[in-house]
Amino acid sequence: MATVRAVMAALRGEGLRIPSRRTSLRQVCVHHYRCCSNGHFMKPEYLVFNKSSIRLSIPLRTLRTSAAVNGQVVQFKLSDIGEGITEVNVKEWYVNVGDTVSQFDSICEVQSDKASVTITSRYDGVIRKIYYNVDDTAYVGKALVDIETEAVKAVVPEQDVVEAPAVLNEEHTHQEIKGQKIQATPAVRRLAMENNIKLSEVVGTGKDGRILKEDILNYLAKQTGAILPPSPEIVPPPPQLVSTKPKGAPLLPKPITPMVQYTGKDRTEAVKGIQKAMVKTMSVALKIPHFGYCDEVDLTCLVKLRQDLKVVAEDRGIKLSFMPFFLKAASLGLLQYPILNASLDEDCQFITYKSSHNIGIAMDTQQGLIVPVVKNVQILSVFEIAAEINRLLTLGLANQLGTNDLSGGTFTLSNIGTIGGTYAKPVILPPEAAIGAIGKIQVLPRFNDNGEIIKAQIMNISWSADHRIIDGATMARFSNLWKFYLENPATMLLDLK
């Protein structure tokens, strides 16, 4: 306080009129001195001061410029969305120039080579500029929109706030850690404080360990089983028209994309989105020496069992297909042959045996082939697997699968039979070591143990394995065990945990 009085006395000595202590001191501090983040006023502009600096213990909340009070335009940049993604395609804008947005409001939807992601706002303010049009390529770290902030606290929202011991009482929260810096934006800190979450307990997935909004939501989901704010509403696919074809007439397959009108001219399009991901993945995959193995499976008993359980599952609100049984049988087989759930490093020096059975299921969509992943099949029941598949199918048809739903696979099953195929030559998805292609179920004549011809529900299976680490005998034994579980589904009860 003595130092403050000395400053004011010196200013009066220079002939400056000071109406009041609080007003004059604020004017001097704001208009005549540049301040750093710790409250030290540097480089005086009045000749009366010959000191290099003067320390004032004044709360930082009084140091506001007129630009901050009236609002400041900040660039909202596309942050790192993980999985090594550096560019995305803008699919849809939810805002226009002049629109008012709040934190967590949807800004736009972008399509990476892995998934479709909805970008939400970090700030409260007004959209002043949009940098991309629909179908343009946006890059991580570059600006998406300019937002004029409405609140003083949002003057420097883009800059990460690093916690340090010397903070004001008004801004000091339970999130402080002595001797450790935690990086998070003010919006993330507010979300953590509103949900009583300690930032020290959250693992940051952003650059240099920065805690993102998604990290807070994932942590909250693990603790409470709920995700805040609520995920966007899932838009169901358009209802399919009921076929009115005469009985016995062949059904014409429907094209997944609208028929292109013939123009007589060549057309060139950029490779992007999921198609671009396929180019990258298959280019790497075909460097793997593939080993193929095919067999047929008699699903007569499983067809009957599934028909009996279908009504029970529907009463629980779940559609029960054959795929949950295929995944569970595969998981039981992987316990016996873990090499099929392994990965080989790029230098072919180490094999990593994965503890979790994260089984991907190839799905055909309007955007192309995607492979959502059912995580931890080894600890899930058949009903739980069915519920997860239902969720993934709903999101996939609505084009709302997230990156987490499409990553982390250790083994894959592709159900080509839903379209009509029998045998296939599936291509391994790196870094996995094996993949299976399931054909359609057909009613075919077969001989029983008494030599009598009977109707049987026959399905074909085609396997591909990385021949560098998986030999033919291992692949055949795994296939035989998988086949045994499906032909005798009651035996799976013996090995379920």
GROMACS .gro file of C-alpha atoms in nm:
model
  497
    1MET     CA    1   0.000   0.000   0.000
    2ALA     CA    2   0.292   0.235   0.068
    3THR     CA    3   0.415   0.175  -0.284
    4VAL     CA    4   0.074   0.263  -0.426
    5ARG     CA    5   0.069   0.589  -0.229
    6ALA     CA    6   0.416   0.669  -0.360
    7VAL     CA    7   0.306   0.617  -0.719
    8MET     CA    8   0.004   0.843  -0.675
    9ALA     CA    9   0.214   1.112  -0.505
   10ALA     CA   10   0.465   1.105  -0.788
   11LEU     CA   11   0.191   1.147  -1.046
   12ARG     CA   12   0.046   1.444  -0.857
   13GLY     CA   13   0.394   1.594  -0.853
   14GLU     CA   14   0.395   1.584  -1.232
   15GLY     CA   15   0.075   1.789  -1.239
   16LEU     CA   16  -0.161   1.503  -1.317
   17ARG     CA   17  -0.514   1.533  -1.182
   18ILE     CA   18  -0.632   1.215  -1.008
   19PRO     CA   19  -1.009   1.221  -0.930
   20SER     CA   20  -1.007   0.917  -0.704
   21ARG     CA   21  -0.766   0.650  -0.591
   22ARG     CA   22  -0.943   0.353  -0.753
   23THR     CA   23  -1.027   0.526  -1.085
   24SER     CA   24  -0.690   0.694  -1.132
   25LEU     CA   25  -0.490   0.388  -1.046
   26ARG     CA   26  -0.691   0.177  -1.293
   27GLN     CA   27  -0.637   0.436  -1.568
   28VAL     CA   28  -0.264   0.448  -1.504
   29CYS     CA   29  -0.234   0.070  -1.498
   30VAL     CA   30  -0.440   0.009  -1.810
   31HIS     CA   31  -0.338   0.295  -2.037
   32HIS     CA   32   0.024   0.364  -1.941
   33TYR     CA   33   0.169   0.026  -1.848
   34ARG     CA   34   0.198  -0.314  -2.008
   35CYS     CA   35   0.150  -0.595  -1.762
   36CYS     CA   36   0.255  -0.955  -1.759
   37SER     CA   37   0.050  -1.252  -1.631
   38ASN     CA   38   0.187  -1.239  -1.273
   39GLY     CA   39   0.077  -0.877  -1.212
   40HIS     CA   40   0.419  -0.702  -1.256
   41PHE     CA   41   0.397  -0.366  -1.432
   42MET     CA   42   0.691  -0.317  -1.669
   43LYS     CA   43   0.852  -0.039  -1.873
   44PRO     CA   44   0.709   0.288  -1.734
   45GLU     CA   45   0.636   0.562  -1.987
   46TYR     CA   46   0.667   0.852  -1.738
   47LEU     CA   47   1.015   0.997  -1.693
   48VAL     CA   48   0.952   1.047  -1.326
   49PHE     CA   49   1.008   0.671  -1.275
   50ASN     CA   50   1.364   0.555  -1.316
   51LYS     CA   51   1.302   0.205  -1.182
   52SER     CA   52   1.284  -0.091  -1.418
   53SER     CA   53   0.964  -0.220  -1.265
   54ILE     CA   54   0.711  -0.160  -0.990
   55ARG     CA   55   0.526  -0.443  -0.816
   56LEU     CA   56   0.163  -0.380  -0.732
   57SER     CA   57  -0.057  -0.627  -0.544
   58ILE     CA   58  -0.376  -0.542  -0.731
   59PRO     CA   59  -0.629  -0.810  -0.832
   60LEU     CA   60  -0.599  -0.902  -1.201
   61ARG     CA   61  -0.972  -0.869  -1.250
   62THR     CA   62  -0.933  -0.488  -1.256
   63LEU     CA   63  -0.690  -0.503  -1.549
   64ARG     CA   64  -0.936  -0.500  -1.839
   65THR     CA   65  -0.898  -0.323  -2.168
   66SER     CA   66  -1.182  -0.166  -2.360
   67ALA     CA   67  -1.140  -0.430  -2.635
   68ALA     CA   68  -1.211  -0.704  -2.383
   69VAL     CA   69  -1.519  -0.534  -2.250
   70ASN     CA   70  -1.667  -0.475  -2.594
   71GLY     CA   71  -1.588  -0.829  -2.718
   72GLN     CA   72  -1.300  -0.968  -2.918
   73VAL     CA   73  -1.295  -1.182  -3.231
   74VAL     CA   74  -1.109  -1.509  -3.177
   75GLN     CA   75  -1.028  -1.787  -3.420
   76PHE     CA   76  -1.188  -2.120  -3.340
   77LYS     CA   77  -0.940  -2.375  -3.471
   78LEU     CA   78  -0.993  -2.739  -3.559
   79SER     CA   79  -0.830  -2.926  -3.271
   80ASP     CA   80  -0.665  -3.265  -3.287
   81ILE     CA   81  -0.938  -3.532  -3.304
   82GLY     CA   82  -0.696  -3.820  -3.250
   83GLU     CA   83  -0.592  -4.129  -3.446
   84GLY     CA   84  -0.327  -3.928  -3.633
   85ILE     CA   85  -0.589  -3.743  -3.838
   86THR     CA   86  -0.451  -3.423  -3.997
   87GLU     CA   87  -0.728  -3.327  -4.237
   88VAL     CA   88  -1.105  -3.367  -4.268
   89ASN     CA   89  -1.378  -3.288  -4.518
   90VAL     CA   90  -1.648  -3.042  -4.415
   91LYS     CA   91  -1.981  -3.219  -4.461
   92GLU     CA   92  -2.232  -2.972  -4.317
   93TRP     CA   93  -2.245  -2.636  -4.141
   94TYR     CA   94  -2.490  -2.587  -3.855
   95VAL     CA   95  -2.425  -2.210  -3.825
   96ASN     CA   96  -2.415  -1.907  -4.053
   97VAL     CA   97  -2.234  -1.576  -4.026
   98GLY     CA   98  -2.415  -1.366  -3.764
   99ASP     CA   99  -2.554  -1.659  -3.567
  100THR     CA  100  -2.515  -1.660  -3.188
  101VAL     CA  101  -2.361  -1.972  -3.037
  102SER     CA  102  -2.295  -2.099  -2.687
  103GLN     CA  103  -2.042  -2.345  -2.554
  104PHE     CA  104  -2.100  -2.701  -2.678
  105ASP     CA  105  -2.334  -2.584  -2.958
  106SER     CA  106  -2.275  -2.773  -3.283
  107ILE     CA  107  -2.067  -2.576  -3.533
  108CYS     CA  108  -2.024  -2.822  -3.818
  109GLU     CA  109  -1.990  -3.188  -3.907
  110VAL     CA  110  -1.665  -3.313  -4.059
  111GLN     CA  111  -1.574  -3.646  -4.216
  112SER     CA  112  -1.229  -3.790  -4.156
  113ASP     CA  113  -1.090  -4.102  -4.317
  114LYS     CA  114  -1.213  -4.291  -4.009
  115ALA     CA  115  -1.537  -4.140  -3.886
  116SER     CA  116  -1.785  -3.856  -3.895
  117VAL     CA  117  -1.732  -3.603  -3.614
  118THR     CA  118  -1.948  -3.315  -3.494
  119ILE     CA  119  -1.744  -3.009  -3.394
  120THR     CA  120  -1.885  -2.805  -3.106
  121SER     CA  121  -1.810  -2.450  -2.996
  122ARG     CA  122  -1.578  -2.370  -2.708
  123TYR     CA  123  -1.705  -2.017  -2.668
  124ASP     CA  124  -2.013  -1.802  -2.626
  125GLY     CA  125  -2.037  -1.542  -2.900
  126VAL     CA  126  -2.135  -1.452  -3.255
  127ILE     CA  127  -2.007  -1.616  -3.575
  128ARG     CA  128  -1.820  -1.352  -3.777
  129LYS     CA  129  -1.647  -1.559  -4.046
  130ILE     CA  130  -1.662  -1.913  -4.187
  131TYR     CA  131  -1.340  -2.030  -4.350
  132TYR     CA  132  -1.461  -2.333  -4.548
  133ASN     CA  133  -1.746  -2.432  -4.775
  134VAL     CA  134  -1.917  -2.771  -4.775
  135ASP     CA  135  -1.689  -3.045  -4.921
  136ASP     CA  136  -1.376  -2.834  -4.860
  137THR     CA  137  -1.078  -2.991  -4.685
  138ALA     CA  138  -1.006  -2.848  -4.340
  139TYR     CA  139  -0.677  -2.900  -4.159
  140VAL     CA  140  -0.607  -2.964  -3.792
  141GLY     CA  141  -0.471  -2.653  -3.626
  142LYS     CA  142  -0.624  -2.415  -3.880
  143ALA     CA  143  -0.918  -2.183  -3.816
  144LEU     CA  144  -1.271  -2.305  -3.883
  145VAL     CA  145  -1.464  -1.991  -3.788
  146ASP     CA  146  -1.413  -1.654  -3.624
  147ILE     CA  147  -1.624  -1.595  -3.313
  148GLU     CA  148  -1.677  -1.258  -3.148
  149THR     CA  149  -1.678  -1.338  -2.780
  150GLU     CA  150  -1.943  -1.191  -2.554
  151ALA     CA  151  -1.782  -1.238  -2.213
  152VAL     CA  152  -1.469  -1.087  -2.065
  153LYS     CA  153  -1.349  -1.434  -1.960
  154ALA     CA  154  -1.336  -1.534  -2.325
  155VAL     CA  155  -1.079  -1.271  -2.425
  156VAL     CA  156  -0.802  -1.534  -2.456
  157PRO     CA  157  -1.001  -1.856  -2.466
  158GLU     CA  158  -0.787  -2.023  -2.733
  159GLN     CA  159  -0.478  -2.008  -2.515
  160ASP     CA  160  -0.441  -2.296  -2.274
  161VAL     CA  161  -0.456  -2.199  -1.909
  162VAL     CA  162  -0.178  -2.358  -1.706
  163GLU     CA  163  -0.241  -2.402  -1.337
  164ALA     CA  164   0.025  -2.260  -1.109
  165PRO     CA  165   0.040  -2.216  -0.731
  166ALA     CA  166   0.013  -1.836  -0.758
  167VAL     CA  167  -0.350  -1.785  -0.859
  168LEU     CA  168  -0.618  -1.556  -0.723
  169ASN     CA  169  -0.862  -1.681  -0.465
  170GLU     CA  170  -1.153  -1.615  -0.704
  171GLU     CA  171  -0.999  -1.848  -0.965
  172HIS     CA  172  -0.852  -2.104  -0.730
  173THR     CA  173  -1.045  -2.433  -0.735
  174HIS     CA  174  -1.007  -2.791  -0.617
  175GLN     CA  175  -0.832  -2.867  -0.948
  176GLU     CA  176  -0.494  -2.726  -0.843
  177ILE     CA  177  -0.196  -2.960  -0.796
  178LYS     CA  178   0.123  -2.846  -0.628
  179GLY     CA  179   0.429  -2.873  -0.850
  180GLN     CA  180   0.231  -3.000  -1.150
  181LYS     CA  181   0.094  -2.811  -1.447
  182ILE     CA  182  -0.243  -2.901  -1.594
  183GLN     CA  183  -0.335  -2.765  -1.935
  184ALA     CA  184  -0.700  -2.704  -2.016
  185THR     CA  185  -0.913  -2.431  -2.168
  186PRO     CA  186  -1.151  -2.227  -1.950
  187ALA     CA  187  -1.450  -2.411  -2.100
  188VAL     CA  188  -1.303  -2.747  -2.002
  189ARG     CA  189  -1.229  -2.621  -1.650
  190ARG     CA  190  -1.584  -2.495  -1.616
  191LEU     CA  191  -1.724  -2.830  -1.728
  192ALA     CA  192  -1.502  -3.012  -1.479
  193MET     CA  193  -1.599  -2.779  -1.195
  194GLU     CA  194  -1.973  -2.810  -1.272
  195ASN     CA  195  -1.947  -3.189  -1.249
  196ASN     CA  196  -1.715  -3.183  -0.945
  197ILE     CA  197  -1.429  -3.350  -1.133
  198LYS     CA  198  -1.066  -3.305  -1.033
  199LEU     CA  199  -0.850  -3.237  -1.337
  200SER     CA  200  -0.568  -3.427  -1.169
  201GLU     CA  201  -0.770  -3.748  -1.211
  202VAL     CA  202  -0.836  -3.700  -1.584
  203VAL     CA  203  -0.593  -3.822  -1.846
  204GLY     CA  204  -0.547  -3.562  -2.120
  205THR     CA  205  -0.537  -3.683  -2.479
  206GLY     CA  206  -0.459  -3.349  -2.640
  207LYS     CA  207  -0.122  -3.212  -2.741
  208ASP     CA  208   0.134  -3.218  -2.456
  209GLY     CA  209  -0.122  -3.385  -2.230
  210ARG     CA  210  -0.382  -3.110  -2.266
  211ILE     CA  211  -0.722  -3.206  -2.123
  212LEU     CA  212  -0.999  -3.180  -2.381
  213LYS     CA  213  -1.375  -3.165  -2.339
  214GLU     CA  214  -1.397  -3.523  -2.464
  215ASP     CA  215  -1.163  -3.636  -2.184
  216ILE     CA  216  -1.396  -3.486  -1.924
  217LEU     CA  217  -1.701  -3.649  -2.084
  218ASN     CA  218  -1.531  -3.988  -2.110
  219TYR     CA  219  -1.423  -3.967  -1.746
  220LEU     CA  220  -1.776  -3.871  -1.643
  221ALA     CA  221  -1.920  -4.160  -1.843
  222LYS     CA  222  -1.693  -4.409  -1.666
  223GLN     CA  223  -1.789  -4.274  -1.325
  224THR     CA  224  -2.164  -4.234  -1.371
  225GLY     CA  225  -2.252  -4.418  -1.688
  226ALA     CA  226  -2.385  -4.096  -1.842
  227ILE     CA  227  -2.233  -3.855  -2.093
  228LEU     CA  228  -2.281  -3.480  -2.063
  229PRO     CA  229  -2.372  -3.287  -2.263
  230PRO     CA  230  -2.610  -3.533  -2.430
  231SER     CA  231  -2.498  -3.677  -2.760
  232PRO     CA  232  -2.671  -3.551  -3.074
  233GLU     CA  233  -3.002  -3.711  -3.156
  234ILE     CA  234  -2.967  -4.015  -3.377
  235VAL     CA  235  -3.153  -3.972  -3.702
  236PRO     CA  236  -3.301  -4.308  -3.805
  237PRO     CA  237  -3.255  -4.420  -4.166
  238PRO     CA  238  -3.548  -4.368  -4.402
  239PRO     CA  239  -3.806  -4.648  -4.385
  240GLN     CA  240  -3.776  -4.911  -4.654
  241LEU     CA  241  -4.069  -4.959  -4.885
  242VAL     CA  242  -4.252  -5.289  -4.861
  243SER     CA  243  -4.194  -5.498  -5.170
  244THR     CA  244  -4.504  -5.565  -5.381
  245LYS     CA  245  -4.344  -5.814  -5.621
  246PRO     CA  246  -4.550  -6.119  -5.723
  247LYS     CA  247  -4.476  -6.437  -5.535
  248GLY     CA  248  -4.192  -6.629  -5.694
  249ALA     CA  249  -4.060  -6.333  -5.894
  250PRO     CA  250  -3.687  -6.255  -5.855
  251LEU     CA  251  -3.601  -5.959  -5.636
  252LEU     CA  252  -3.391  -5.697  -5.811
  253PRO     CA  253  -3.103  -5.580  -5.587
  254LYS     CA  254  -3.127  -5.214  -5.494
  255PRO     CA  255  -2.822  -4.993  -5.562
  256ILE     CA  256  -2.685  -4.834  -5.246
  257THR     CA  257  -2.626  -4.503  -5.426
  258PRO     CA  258  -2.865  -4.321  -5.664
  259MET     CA  259  -2.824  -4.402  -6.029
  260VAL     CA  260  -2.597  -4.153  -6.205
  261GLN     CA  261  -2.744  -3.988  -6.511
  262TYR     CA  262  -2.550  -4.061  -6.829
  263THR     CA  263  -2.383  -3.749  -6.970
  264GLY     CA  264  -2.129  -3.895  -7.212
  265LYS     CA  265  -1.842  -3.716  -7.033
  266ASP     CA  266  -1.570  -3.846  -6.806
  267ARG     CA  267  -1.591  -3.738  -6.444
  268THR     CA  268  -1.298  -3.690  -6.204
  269GLU     CA  269  -1.341  -3.677  -5.827
  270ALA     CA  270  -1.094  -3.644  -5.541
  271VAL     CA  271  -1.029  -3.948  -5.326
  272LYS     CA  272  -1.144  -3.848  -4.978
  273GLY     CA  273  -1.321  -3.958  -4.664
  274ILE     CA  274  -1.373  -4.330  -4.608
  275GLN     CA  275  -1.260  -4.407  -4.963
  276LYS     CA  276  -0.927  -4.241  -4.889
  277ALA     CA  277  -0.891  -4.450  -4.575
  278MET     CA  278  -0.952  -4.764  -4.781
  279VAL     CA  279  -0.676  -4.667  -5.024
  280LYS     CA  280  -0.427  -4.623  -4.740
  281THR     CA  281  -0.530  -4.935  -4.549
  282MET     CA  282  -0.543  -5.170  -4.845
  283SER     CA  283  -0.209  -5.043  -4.980
  284VAL     CA  284  -0.049  -5.147  -4.650
  285ALA     CA  285  -0.258  -5.464  -4.613
  286LEU     CA  286  -0.155  -5.613  -4.947
  287LYS     CA  287   0.207  -5.609  -4.835
  288ILE     CA  288   0.109  -5.886  -4.591
  289PRO     CA  289   0.143  -6.243  -4.722
  290HIS     CA  290  -0.213  -6.375  -4.693
  291PHE     CA  291  -0.307  -6.735  -4.624
  292GLY     CA  292  -0.662  -6.840  -4.714
  293TYR     CA  293  -0.881  -7.114  -4.566
  294CYS     CA  294  -1.246  -7.195  -4.639
  295ASP     CA  295  -1.503  -7.428  -4.487
  296GLU     CA  296  -1.878  -7.472  -4.449
  297VAL     CA  297  -2.077  -7.470  -4.126
  298ASP     CA  298  -2.408  -7.644  -4.055
  299LEU     CA  299  -2.616  -7.389  -3.860
  300THR     CA  300  -2.932  -7.599  -3.832
  301CYS     CA  301  -2.919  -7.612  -3.450
  302LEU     CA  302  -2.821  -7.246  -3.420
  303VAL     CA  303  -3.106  -7.138  -3.648
  304LYS     CA  304  -3.354  -7.312  -3.419
  305LEU     CA  305  -3.193  -7.172  -3.102
  306ARG     CA  306  -3.188  -6.820  -3.237
  307GLN     CA  307  -3.555  -6.848  -3.334
  308ASP     CA  308  -3.641  -6.947  -2.976
  309LEU     CA  309  -3.437  -6.664  -2.823
  310LYS     CA  310  -3.544  -6.401  -3.074
  311VAL     CA  311  -3.874  -6.336  -2.894
  312VAL     CA  312  -3.701  -6.307  -2.556
  313ALA     CA  313  -3.454  -6.054  -2.696
  314GLU     CA  314  -3.731  -5.851  -2.860
  315ASP     CA  315  -3.908  -5.830  -2.523
  316ARG     CA  316  -3.589  -5.665  -2.394
  317GLY     CA  317  -3.585  -5.428  -2.689
  318ILE     CA  318  -3.294  -5.594  -2.873
  319LYS     CA  319  -3.290  -5.741  -3.221
  320LEU     CA  320  -3.105  -6.074  -3.208
  321SER     CA  321  -2.920  -6.172  -3.525
  322PHE     CA  322  -2.669  -6.451  -3.586
  323MET     CA  323  -2.372  -6.215  -3.558
  324PRO     CA  324  -2.356  -6.211  -3.172
  325PHE     CA  325  -2.317  -6.590  -3.178
  326PHE     CA  326  -2.045  -6.564  -3.445
  327LEU     CA  327  -1.855  -6.308  -3.237
  328LYS     CA  328  -1.885  -6.504  -2.912
  329ALA     CA  329  -1.773  -6.827  -3.078
  330ALA     CA  330  -1.476  -6.641  -3.228
  331SER     CA  331  -1.383  -6.499  -2.889
  332LEU     CA  332  -1.390  -6.846  -2.731
  333GLY     CA  333  -1.167  -6.967  -3.013
  334LEU     CA  334  -0.924  -6.678  -2.966
  335LEU     CA  335  -0.876  -6.785  -2.604
  336GLN     CA  336  -0.741  -7.116  -2.736
  337TYR     CA  337  -0.545  -6.964  -3.026
  338PRO     CA  338  -0.430  -6.617  -2.915
  339ILE     CA  339  -0.192  -6.579  -3.209
  340LEU     CA  340  -0.496  -6.487  -3.421
  341ASN     CA  341  -0.562  -6.195  -3.184
  342ALA     CA  342  -0.206  -6.066  -3.209
  343SER     CA  343  -0.018  -5.808  -3.416
  344LEU     CA  344   0.328  -5.799  -3.570
  345ASP     CA  345   0.539  -5.484  -3.558
  346GLU     CA  346   0.660  -5.314  -3.877
  347ASP     CA  347   1.015  -5.452  -3.840
  348CYS     CA  348   0.880  -5.805  -3.784
  349GLN     CA  349   1.071  -5.833  -3.458
  350PHE     CA  350   0.795  -5.852  -3.196
  351ILE     CA  351   0.450  -6.009  -3.167
  352THR     CA  352   0.199  -5.841  -2.936
  353TYR     CA  353  -0.075  -6.068  -2.800
  354LYS     CA  354  -0.380  -5.851  -2.733
  355SER     CA  355  -0.561  -5.915  -2.404
  356SER     CA  356  -0.892  -5.775  -2.526
  357HIS     CA  357  -1.101  -5.931  -2.800
  358ASN     CA  358  -1.207  -5.619  -2.990
  359ILE     CA  359  -1.385  -5.770  -3.289
  360GLY     CA  360  -1.469  -5.552  -3.586
  361ILE     CA  361  -1.778  -5.613  -3.797
  362ALA     CA  362  -1.757  -5.483  -4.153
  363MET     CA  363  -2.061  -5.270  -4.240
  364ASP     CA  364  -2.177  -5.150  -4.581
  365THR     CA  365  -2.305  -4.790  -4.574
  366GLN     CA  366  -2.381  -4.513  -4.822
  367GLN     CA  367  -2.043  -4.359  -4.739
  368GLY     CA  368  -1.858  -4.685  -4.807
  369LEU     CA  369  -1.726  -4.980  -4.610
  370ILE     CA  370  -1.669  -4.910  -4.240
  371VAL     CA  371  -1.568  -5.145  -3.959
  372PRO     CA  372  -1.718  -5.058  -3.618
  373VAL     CA  373  -1.567  -5.251  -3.329
  374VAL     CA  374  -1.737  -5.444  -3.049
  375LYS     CA  375  -1.498  -5.400  -2.755
  376ASN     CA  376  -1.408  -5.668  -2.497
  377VAL     CA  377  -1.617  -5.949  -2.643
  378GLN     CA  378  -1.442  -6.192  -2.407
  379ILE     CA  379  -1.632  -6.050  -2.107
  380LEU     CA  380  -1.968  -5.987  -2.276
  381SER     CA  381  -2.269  -6.216  -2.293
  382VAL     CA  382  -2.440  -6.293  -2.622
  383PHE     CA  383  -2.720  -6.056  -2.527
  384GLU     CA  384  -2.474  -5.775  -2.442
  385ILE     CA  385  -2.297  -5.829  -2.774
  386ALA     CA  386  -2.633  -5.806  -2.953
  387ALA     CA  387  -2.714  -5.479  -2.776
  388GLU     CA  388  -2.378  -5.330  -2.876
  389ILE     CA  389  -2.419  -5.442  -3.238
  390ASN     CA  390  -2.764  -5.280  -3.245
  391ARG     CA  391  -2.614  -4.955  -3.121
  392LEU     CA  392  -2.334  -4.960  -3.378
  393LEU     CA  393  -2.572  -5.043  -3.662
  394THR     CA  394  -2.805  -4.757  -3.568
  395LEU     CA  395  -2.519  -4.509  -3.553
  396GLY     CA  396  -2.365  -4.646  -3.872
  397LEU     CA  397  -2.685  -4.612  -4.075
  398ALA     CA  398  -2.724  -4.257  -3.942
  399ASN     CA  399  -2.356  -4.186  -4.023
  400GLN     CA  400  -2.288  -4.090  -3.661
  401LEU     CA  401  -2.020  -4.340  -3.558
  402GLY     CA  402  -1.742  -4.185  -3.355
  403THR     CA  403  -1.370  -4.245  -3.381
  404ASN     CA  404  -1.376  -4.461  -3.068
  405ASP     CA  405  -1.636  -4.689  -3.232
  406LEU     CA  406  -1.411  -4.744  -3.534
  407SER     CA  407  -1.071  -4.793  -3.372
  408GLY     CA  408  -0.890  -5.047  -3.159
  409GLY     CA  409  -0.990  -5.364  -3.347
  410THR     CA  410  -0.787  -5.683  -3.293
  411PHE     CA  411  -0.985  -5.928  -3.511
  412THR     CA  412  -1.250  -5.882  -3.781
  413LEU     CA  413  -1.555  -6.065  -3.919
  414SER     CA  414  -1.711  -5.946  -4.245
  415ASN     CA  415  -2.066  -6.062  -4.316
  416ILE     CA  416  -2.072  -6.063  -4.695
  417GLY     CA  417  -2.377  -6.291  -4.676
  418THR     CA  418  -2.609  -6.001  -4.601
  419ILE     CA  419  -2.561  -5.893  -4.963
  420GLY     CA  420  -2.566  -6.242  -5.110
  421GLY     CA  421  -2.215  -6.382  -5.140
  422THR     CA  422  -2.096  -6.727  -5.034
  423TYR     CA  423  -1.716  -6.732  -5.053
  424ALA     CA  424  -1.475  -6.438  -5.049
  425LYS     CA  425  -1.106  -6.353  -5.015
  426PRO     CA  426  -1.104  -6.102  -4.730
  427VAL     CA  427  -0.808  -5.867  -4.687
  428ILE     CA  428  -0.651  -5.832  -4.342
  429LEU     CA  429  -0.690  -5.494  -4.172
  430PRO     CA  430  -0.346  -5.396  -4.034
  431PRO     CA  431  -0.224  -5.429  -3.763
  432GLU     CA  432  -0.456  -5.729  -3.717
  433ALA     CA  433  -0.345  -6.080  -3.809
  434ALA     CA  434  -0.667  -6.249  -3.924
  435ILE     CA  435  -1.009  -6.181  -4.074
  436GLY     CA  436  -1.312  -6.392  -4.164
  437ALA     CA  437  -1.577  -6.342  -4.434
  438ILE     CA  438  -1.916  -6.498  -4.357
  439GLY     CA  439  -2.133  -6.611  -4.646
  440LYS     CA  440  -2.510  -6.627  -4.666
  441ILE     CA  441  -2.707  -6.908  -4.502
  442GLN     CA  442  -2.856  -7.146  -4.758
  443VAL     CA  443  -3.096  -7.440  -4.726
  444LEU     CA  444  -2.908  -7.727  -4.893
  445PRO     CA  445  -2.942  -8.108  -4.897
  446ARG     CA  446  -2.701  -8.298  -4.675
  447PHE     CA  447  -2.668  -8.654  -4.548
  448ASN     CA  448  -2.727  -8.729  -4.179
  449ASP     CA  449  -2.553  -9.002  -3.976
  450ASN     CA  450  -2.799  -9.262  -4.108
  451GLY     CA  451  -2.727  -9.174  -4.470
  452GLU     CA  452  -3.060  -9.000  -4.517
  453ILE     CA  453  -3.095  -8.678  -4.712
  454ILE     CA  454  -3.208  -8.389  -4.494
  455LYS     CA  455  -3.247  -8.011  -4.524
  456ALA     CA  456  -2.958  -7.829  -4.362
  457GLN     CA  457  -2.884  -7.461  -4.296
  458ILE     CA  458  -2.539  -7.426  -4.453
  459MET     CA  459  -2.310  -7.123  -4.428
  460ASN     CA  460  -1.967  -7.079  -4.583
  461ILE     CA  461  -1.674  -6.915  -4.406
  462SER     CA  462  -1.359  -6.775  -4.567
  463TRP     CA  463  -1.055  -6.696  -4.351
  464SER     CA  464  -0.744  -6.492  -4.429
  465ALA     CA  465  -0.443  -6.492  -4.195
  466ASP     CA  466  -0.101  -6.328  -4.181
  467HIS     CA  467   0.118  -6.615  -4.300
  468ARG     CA  468   0.426  -6.461  -4.137
  469ILE     CA  469   0.305  -6.557  -3.790
  470ILE     CA  470   0.006  -6.790  -3.850
  471ASP     CA  471   0.049  -7.126  -4.019
  472GLY     CA  472  -0.222  -7.319  -4.200
  473ALA     CA  473  -0.266  -7.580  -3.928
  474THR     CA  474  -0.336  -7.315  -3.663
  475MET     CA  475  -0.588  -7.143  -3.888
  476ALA     CA  476  -0.763  -7.475  -3.960
  477ARG     CA  477  -0.780  -7.570  -3.591
  478PHE     CA  478  -0.924  -7.232  -3.497
  479SER     CA  479  -1.183  -7.262  -3.775
  480ASN     CA  480  -1.279  -7.611  -3.660
  481LEU     CA  481  -1.330  -7.491  -3.302
  482TRP     CA  482  -1.535  -7.191  -3.418
  483LYS     CA  483  -1.739  -7.426  -3.639
  484PHE     CA  484  -1.792  -7.670  -3.349
  485TYR     CA  485  -1.932  -7.398  -3.122
  486LEU     CA  486  -2.179  -7.284  -3.390
  487GLU     CA  487  -2.290  -7.633  -3.489
  488ASN     CA  488  -2.336  -7.721  -3.121
  489PRO     CA  489  -2.434  -7.386  -2.964
  490ALA     CA  490  -2.525  -7.543  -2.629
  491THR     CA  491  -2.156  -7.631  -2.574
  492MET     CA  492  -2.070  -7.260  -2.557
  493LEU     CA  493  -2.237  -7.259  -2.216
  494LEU     CA  494  -1.953  -7.475  -2.084
  495ASP     CA  495  -1.691  -7.213  -2.164
  496LEU     CA  496  -1.884  -6.892  -2.096
  497LYS     CA  497  -1.761  -6.687  -1.801
   0.00000   0.00000   0.00000
